[in-house]
């Protein structure tokens, strides 16, 4: 008898996964009842979301603030040229694709930033948060939230041909602040803009992150790695670093002293330079939704304007301003925050 015949119809598609003994049918049933939050759906996040959807995570919430560009396709596996041509936000394009891959699960796309004001609502019901972002501000915010609320999360990052990942199990392992007490100053660490990025290392790191998430959601937290894994695919090197001594010191501001400045809003900027994009994101404190149709009318005489239900794009001179309804904007054509603010004020207003 085939393994599919041994399973309820709704689980038959996962037969090969269920046959892996440490996971089993109970793990699959737990997975079906679970929810995961994927923060960022670019390189790492698109692989993570794809893997978790195919594995059968019951509810997959995807949050991403960005839109698609042609150079994303080298490593962001959920998307194709049609998605780029449509000018879709990554979260929407990802949800569209994932629904064709697994129609049995709930896909919840959110076009926006993860901030201290909304992380609680975004994480509601999630059994794990998986890091697919490209900036440490968001990661440290996630770390604050997860440590405070004892929610497991999985960190990952890549640049060049090297990547690293670690699972954070509050109360059991070191947290991200143990490893990174302060954000590195600008220009002191390589980025995908300065060092490039190879697709294979993205796939490897995201796969490791996905496996840790599957362990957590299926009730196998005891098997989650307690080390920082660092991989250099160009040099074919793998290191696993035990961070237990960092946690045992007890002097970590986050998991030791229980200080959460990113979660309270004491730390965090309203602007961010986007990795590898020659672009700056600006974020408004206003909670009022923008009327993109009205904005399109106002800007039609300024430059070339295109709009869809999710964003408006203004092309003027050597710059492109992408405006989202939640007040966020991405100014492309500069990586200078002050200049980006000037350009935005000139055409959109403050």
Short mmCIF file of C-alpha atoms in Angstrom, two decimals:
data_model
loop_
_atom_site.label_atom_id
_atom_site.label_comp_id
_atom_site.label_asym_id
_atom_site.label_seq_id
_atom_site.Cartn_x
_atom_site.Cartn_y
_atom_site.Cartn_z
CA UNK A 1 0.00 0.00 0.00
CA UNK A 2 1.34 3.44 -0.89
CA UNK A 3 1.97 5.88 1.95
CA UNK A 4 -0.72 8.17 0.53
CA UNK A 5 -3.38 5.51 1.24
CA UNK A 6 -2.41 5.44 4.91
CA UNK A 7 -3.22 9.12 5.42
CA UNK A 8 -6.35 11.24 5.62
CA UNK A 9 -7.00 12.84 2.20
CA UNK A 10 -6.00 16.30 3.40
CA UNK A 11 -2.55 15.01 4.41
CA UNK A 12 -1.85 12.71 1.46
CA UNK A 13 0.20 15.34 -0.38
CA UNK A 14 2.69 15.31 2.52
CA UNK A 15 3.23 11.53 2.47
CA UNK A 16 6.98 11.63 1.85
CA UNK A 17 7.45 14.11 4.67
CA UNK A 18 5.31 12.05 7.05
CA UNK A 19 7.41 8.97 6.35
CA UNK A 20 10.40 10.65 7.97
CA UNK A 21 10.11 9.01 11.40
CA UNK A 22 11.22 11.90 13.66
CA UNK A 23 8.54 14.05 12.02
CA UNK A 24 5.73 11.58 11.39
CA UNK A 25 1.98 12.09 11.10
CA UNK A 26 1.73 13.81 14.49
CA UNK A 27 4.28 16.37 13.36
CA UNK A 28 2.28 16.96 10.18
CA UNK A 29 -0.95 17.41 12.11
CA UNK A 30 0.72 19.92 14.41
CA UNK A 31 2.11 21.73 11.38
CA UNK A 32 -1.35 21.92 9.84
CA UNK A 33 -2.63 23.67 12.99
CA UNK A 34 0.32 26.04 13.21
CA UNK A 35 1.07 29.56 11.99
CA UNK A 36 4.36 31.17 10.99
CA UNK A 37 5.32 34.79 10.42
CA UNK A 38 7.93 35.39 7.70
CA UNK A 39 9.43 38.87 8.01
CA UNK A 40 10.72 39.93 4.60
CA UNK A 41 10.10 38.04 1.37
CA UNK A 42 13.16 38.82 -0.69
CA UNK A 43 16.04 36.40 -1.14
CA UNK A 44 15.84 34.43 2.11
CA UNK A 45 12.15 35.04 2.70
CA UNK A 46 11.01 33.79 -0.69
CA UNK A 47 12.81 30.47 -0.18
CA UNK A 48 11.51 30.21 3.38
CA UNK A 49 7.91 31.00 2.41
CA UNK A 50 8.07 28.55 -0.49
CA UNK A 51 9.42 25.77 1.74
CA UNK A 52 6.96 26.31 4.60
CA UNK A 53 3.98 26.51 2.23
CA UNK A 54 4.93 23.26 0.51
CA UNK A 55 5.48 21.58 3.88
CA UNK A 56 1.92 22.42 4.97
CA UNK A 57 2.18 25.16 7.61
CA UNK A 58 -1.47 25.94 8.30
CA UNK A 59 -1.23 29.73 8.21
CA UNK A 60 1.62 31.60 6.58
CA UNK A 61 1.77 35.34 7.18
CA UNK A 62 4.23 37.19 4.93
CA UNK A 63 5.26 40.78 5.62
CA UNK A 64 7.38 42.74 3.16
CA UNK A 65 7.74 46.46 2.53
CA UNK A 66 9.31 46.32 -0.93
CA UNK A 67 8.35 45.90 -4.59
CA UNK A 68 9.94 43.74 -7.27
CA UNK A 69 12.79 44.65 -9.62
CA UNK A 70 14.40 42.61 -12.39
CA UNK A 71 17.65 42.07 -10.50
CA UNK A 72 15.71 40.30 -7.73
CA UNK A 73 15.09 37.28 -9.97
CA UNK A 74 18.69 36.03 -9.69
CA UNK A 75 17.99 34.80 -6.15
CA UNK A 76 14.35 35.41 -5.19
CA UNK A 77 12.79 32.15 -6.27
CA UNK A 78 9.06 32.85 -5.97
CA UNK A 79 8.97 35.51 -8.66
CA UNK A 80 9.22 35.80 -12.43
CA UNK A 81 9.43 38.48 -15.11
CA UNK A 82 5.65 38.87 -15.24
CA UNK A 83 5.61 39.82 -11.54
CA UNK A 84 8.26 42.46 -12.18
CA UNK A 85 6.37 43.85 -15.17
CA UNK A 86 3.18 44.07 -13.09
CA UNK A 87 4.97 46.25 -10.51
CA UNK A 88 3.69 44.11 -7.67
CA UNK A 89 4.82 44.33 -4.06
CA UNK A 90 6.75 41.22 -3.08
CA UNK A 91 4.21 40.14 -0.46
CA UNK A 92 1.38 40.16 -3.01
CA UNK A 93 3.39 38.39 -5.72
CA UNK A 94 4.52 35.78 -3.20
CA UNK A 95 0.97 35.14 -1.99
CA UNK A 96 -0.28 34.80 -5.57
CA UNK A 97 2.34 32.16 -6.32
CA UNK A 98 2.02 30.28 -3.04
CA UNK A 99 -1.74 29.91 -3.44
CA UNK A 100 -1.12 28.02 -6.68
CA UNK A 101 1.39 25.78 -4.88
CA UNK A 102 -0.75 24.90 -1.86
CA UNK A 103 -4.41 25.86 -1.85
CA UNK A 104 -5.03 24.04 1.44
CA UNK A 105 -3.27 26.57 3.64
CA UNK A 106 -4.01 30.20 4.54
CA UNK A 107 -1.66 32.77 3.00
CA UNK A 108 -1.81 36.23 4.56
CA UNK A 109 0.27 38.87 2.72
CA UNK A 110 0.97 42.20 4.39
CA UNK A 111 2.55 45.04 2.40
CA UNK A 112 4.33 47.10 5.01
CA UNK A 113 7.06 47.49 7.58
CA UNK A 114 7.36 45.57 10.81
CA UNK A 115 7.51 48.25 13.50
CA UNK A 116 7.18 48.46 17.26
CA UNK A 117 3.59 49.63 16.76
CA UNK A 118 2.40 46.61 14.74
CA UNK A 119 4.64 43.65 15.56
CA UNK A 120 2.25 42.32 18.20
CA UNK A 121 -0.66 42.16 15.74
CA UNK A 122 1.52 40.67 13.00
CA UNK A 123 2.86 37.97 15.32
CA UNK A 124 -0.53 37.11 16.81
CA UNK A 125 -1.08 33.36 16.74
CA UNK A 126 2.35 32.60 15.28
CA UNK A 127 4.37 29.73 16.70
CA UNK A 128 7.59 31.03 15.16
CA UNK A 129 8.96 34.10 13.40
CA UNK A 130 11.44 33.51 10.58
CA UNK A 131 13.84 36.24 9.51
CA UNK A 132 13.91 37.04 5.81
CA UNK A 133 14.84 40.69 6.18
CA UNK A 134 18.02 42.54 5.28
CA UNK A 135 18.47 44.96 8.17
CA UNK A 136 19.45 44.70 11.81
CA UNK A 137 16.91 47.23 13.09
CA UNK A 138 14.05 44.90 12.19
CA UNK A 139 15.91 41.86 13.49
CA UNK A 140 16.58 43.49 16.86
CA UNK A 141 12.94 44.54 17.07
CA UNK A 142 11.91 40.93 16.40
CA UNK A 143 14.44 39.78 18.99
CA UNK A 144 13.00 42.18 21.60
CA UNK A 145 9.46 41.00 20.93
CA UNK A 146 10.29 37.30 20.91
CA UNK A 147 12.41 37.37 24.06
CA UNK A 148 9.77 39.36 25.93
CA UNK A 149 6.98 37.01 24.86
CA UNK A 150 8.96 33.73 24.84
CA UNK A 151 8.33 33.17 21.11
CA UNK A 152 10.96 31.22 19.12
CA UNK A 153 12.45 32.87 16.06
CA UNK A 154 15.10 32.03 13.47
CA UNK A 155 17.72 34.55 12.37
CA UNK A 156 19.46 34.37 8.99
CA UNK A 157 21.66 36.58 6.84
CA UNK A 158 23.75 36.34 3.66
CA UNK A 159 26.29 38.41 1.75
CA UNK A 160 28.69 37.38 -0.99
CA UNK A 161 28.91 33.59 -0.78
CA UNK A 162 28.69 33.45 3.02
CA UNK A 163 25.69 33.16 5.28
CA UNK A 164 24.83 32.53 8.90
CA UNK A 165 21.81 31.42 10.85
CA UNK A 166 20.78 30.63 14.41
CA UNK A 167 17.56 29.74 16.17
CA UNK A 168 16.65 31.82 19.21
CA UNK A 169 14.71 29.90 21.85
CA UNK A 170 13.99 32.39 24.65
CA UNK A 171 15.00 31.02 28.02
CA UNK A 172 17.12 28.29 26.43
CA UNK A 173 19.60 29.86 24.01
CA UNK A 174 21.50 33.07 23.47
CA UNK A 175 19.50 35.81 21.76
CA UNK A 176 20.57 38.07 18.92
CA UNK A 177 21.63 40.84 21.31
CA UNK A 178 24.00 38.40 23.02
CA UNK A 179 25.70 38.01 19.65
CA UNK A 180 25.26 41.61 18.45
CA UNK A 181 24.95 44.13 21.32
CA UNK A 182 25.02 47.09 18.91
CA UNK A 183 24.23 47.58 15.21
CA UNK A 184 27.49 47.90 13.22
CA UNK A 185 28.11 51.49 12.08
CA UNK A 186 27.31 52.23 8.41
CA UNK A 187 30.10 51.27 6.04
CA UNK A 188 31.80 48.88 8.47
CA UNK A 189 30.20 45.66 7.20
CA UNK A 190 29.79 44.39 3.62
CA UNK A 191 26.37 44.56 1.97
CA UNK A 192 24.93 42.96 -1.13
CA UNK A 193 25.59 46.28 -2.87
CA UNK A 194 29.31 46.29 -2.07
CA UNK A 195 30.07 42.55 -1.95
CA UNK A 196 27.35 41.05 -4.15
CA UNK A 197 25.31 37.96 -3.35
CA UNK A 198 25.37 34.43 -4.76
CA UNK A 199 22.05 32.62 -5.09
CA UNK A 200 23.18 29.21 -3.80
CA UNK A 201 24.14 30.52 -0.35
CA UNK A 202 20.68 32.07 -0.05
CA UNK A 203 19.09 28.69 -0.73
CA UNK A 204 21.29 26.93 1.83
CA UNK A 205 20.76 29.42 4.67
CA UNK A 206 17.02 29.72 4.01
CA UNK A 207 16.71 25.93 3.96
CA UNK A 208 18.43 25.68 7.33
CA UNK A 209 16.10 28.36 8.71
CA UNK A 210 13.08 26.54 7.32
CA UNK A 211 14.12 23.25 8.89
CA UNK A 212 14.45 24.85 12.32
CA UNK A 213 11.01 26.45 11.89
CA UNK A 214 9.53 23.08 10.92
CA UNK A 215 11.04 21.47 14.01
CA UNK A 216 9.54 24.15 16.24
CA UNK A 217 6.08 24.08 14.65
CA UNK A 218 5.86 20.28 14.58
CA UNK A 219 6.59 19.91 18.29
CA UNK A 220 10.24 18.92 17.94
CA UNK A 221 11.89 21.90 19.62
CA UNK A 222 14.29 19.60 21.45
CA UNK A 223 15.98 18.91 18.09
CA UNK A 224 16.52 22.58 17.21
CA UNK A 225 20.17 23.55 16.78
CA UNK A 226 21.63 25.53 19.68
CA UNK A 227 24.57 26.87 17.66
CA UNK A 228 25.34 29.69 15.25
CA UNK A 229 25.98 28.11 11.85
CA UNK A 230 28.27 29.97 9.45
CA UNK A 231 28.73 28.73 5.89
CA UNK A 232 31.08 29.95 3.13
CA UNK A 233 30.07 28.16 -0.05
CA UNK A 234 32.90 29.61 -2.13
CA UNK A 235 35.54 28.22 0.22
CA UNK A 236 33.39 25.18 1.13
CA UNK A 237 33.65 25.87 4.84
CA UNK A 238 31.09 25.26 7.59
CA UNK A 239 31.44 26.31 11.22
CA UNK A 240 29.11 25.77 14.14
CA UNK A 241 29.74 28.09 17.07
CA UNK A 242 28.45 27.34 20.56
CA UNK A 243 27.03 30.54 22.08
CA UNK A 244 26.08 29.06 25.46
CA UNK A 245 28.83 31.04 27.19
CA UNK A 246 27.28 34.31 25.98
CA UNK A 247 23.92 33.46 27.55
CA UNK A 248 25.47 32.10 30.72
CA UNK A 249 27.15 35.46 31.43
CA UNK A 250 23.71 36.93 32.16
CA UNK A 251 24.70 40.48 31.21
CA UNK A 252 22.77 40.65 27.93
CA UNK A 253 20.54 43.77 27.95
CA UNK A 254 17.71 41.81 26.32
CA UNK A 255 17.56 38.28 27.71
CA UNK A 256 19.57 39.09 30.85
CA UNK A 257 18.33 42.48 32.04
CA UNK A 258 15.00 42.34 30.17
CA UNK A 259 15.41 45.70 28.44
CA UNK A 260 13.47 46.11 25.17
CA UNK A 261 14.28 49.52 23.63
CA UNK A 262 13.45 48.46 20.06
CA UNK A 263 10.05 47.21 21.16
CA UNK A 264 9.22 50.39 23.07
CA UNK A 265 10.33 52.62 20.19
CA UNK A 266 13.25 54.12 22.11
CA UNK A 267 15.51 52.81 19.35
CA UNK A 268 14.75 52.71 15.64
CA UNK A 269 14.83 55.22 12.81
CA UNK A 270 12.17 56.47 10.43
CA UNK A 271 14.52 56.06 7.46
CA UNK A 272 16.56 53.18 6.10
CA UNK A 273 19.06 52.70 3.28
CA UNK A 274 17.92 49.65 1.30
CA UNK A 275 20.56 46.97 0.73
CA UNK A 276 21.85 46.91 -2.84
CA UNK A 277 19.16 49.20 -4.16
CA UNK A 278 20.65 52.73 -4.27
CA UNK A 279 17.41 53.67 -2.56
CA UNK A 280 16.11 54.98 0.76
CA UNK A 281 12.89 54.12 2.53
CA UNK A 282 11.09 56.93 4.35
CA UNK A 283 8.39 56.17 6.89
CA UNK A 284 5.65 58.48 8.09
CA UNK A 285 4.37 58.61 11.67
CA UNK A 286 0.87 59.31 10.38
CA UNK A 287 -1.61 56.47 10.70
CA UNK A 288 -3.87 57.85 7.97
CA UNK A 289 -4.09 55.87 4.73
CA UNK A 290 -3.14 57.78 1.58
CA UNK A 291 -5.53 58.14 -1.35
CA UNK A 292 -3.33 56.93 -4.22
CA UNK A 293 -5.87 57.94 -6.86
CA UNK A 294 -5.87 61.52 -5.61
CA UNK A 295 -2.09 61.52 -5.44
CA UNK A 296 -1.92 60.26 -9.02
CA UNK A 297 -4.02 63.20 -10.17
CA UNK A 298 -1.80 65.67 -8.34
CA UNK A 299 1.42 64.23 -9.72
CA UNK A 300 0.36 63.57 -13.31
CA UNK A 301 1.92 66.84 -14.52
CA UNK A 302 5.18 66.29 -12.62
CA UNK A 303 6.46 63.11 -14.24
CA UNK A 304 5.45 59.63 -15.36
CA UNK A 305 2.98 58.15 -12.86
CA UNK A 306 1.80 54.55 -12.66
CA UNK A 307 -0.50 53.09 -10.02
CA UNK A 308 -1.99 49.77 -8.92
CA UNK A 309 -4.05 48.96 -5.81
CA UNK A 310 -0.91 48.57 -3.72
CA UNK A 311 1.41 51.42 -4.68
CA UNK A 312 1.99 54.51 -6.81
CA UNK A 313 5.21 55.14 -8.70
CA UNK A 314 6.48 58.55 -9.86
CA UNK A 315 9.41 58.69 -12.27
CA UNK A 316 10.97 62.14 -12.38
CA UNK A 317 14.46 63.11 -13.57
CA UNK A 318 16.86 60.38 -12.38
CA UNK A 319 14.70 59.38 -9.44
CA UNK A 320 11.78 57.03 -8.86
CA UNK A 321 9.50 57.55 -5.88
CA UNK A 322 7.33 54.60 -4.88
CA UNK A 323 4.54 55.57 -2.50
CA UNK A 324 2.57 53.06 -0.43
CA UNK A 325 -0.88 53.71 1.09
CA UNK A 326 0.45 53.34 4.65
CA UNK A 327 2.61 56.44 4.19
CA UNK A 328 5.89 54.69 3.45
CA UNK A 329 7.88 55.71 0.40
CA UNK A 330 10.98 54.40 -1.36
CA UNK A 331 13.12 56.99 -3.11
CA UNK A 332 15.36 55.33 -5.71
CA UNK A 333 18.37 56.99 -7.28
CA UNK A 334 20.20 57.90 -4.08
CA UNK A 335 21.48 56.23 -0.91
CA UNK A 336 21.69 59.55 0.93
CA UNK A 337 18.88 59.83 3.48
CA UNK A 338 18.94 63.63 3.58
CA UNK A 339 18.79 63.86 -0.21
CA UNK A 340 15.98 61.33 -0.32
CA UNK A 341 13.98 63.40 2.15
CA UNK A 342 14.57 66.52 0.03
CA UNK A 343 13.42 64.77 -3.15
CA UNK A 344 10.35 63.41 -1.38
CA UNK A 345 9.42 66.79 0.07
CA UNK A 346 9.87 68.42 -3.33
CA UNK A 347 7.35 66.18 -5.11
CA UNK A 348 5.16 64.55 -2.48
CA UNK A 349 5.35 66.92 0.46
CA UNK A 350 6.31 66.42 4.09
#
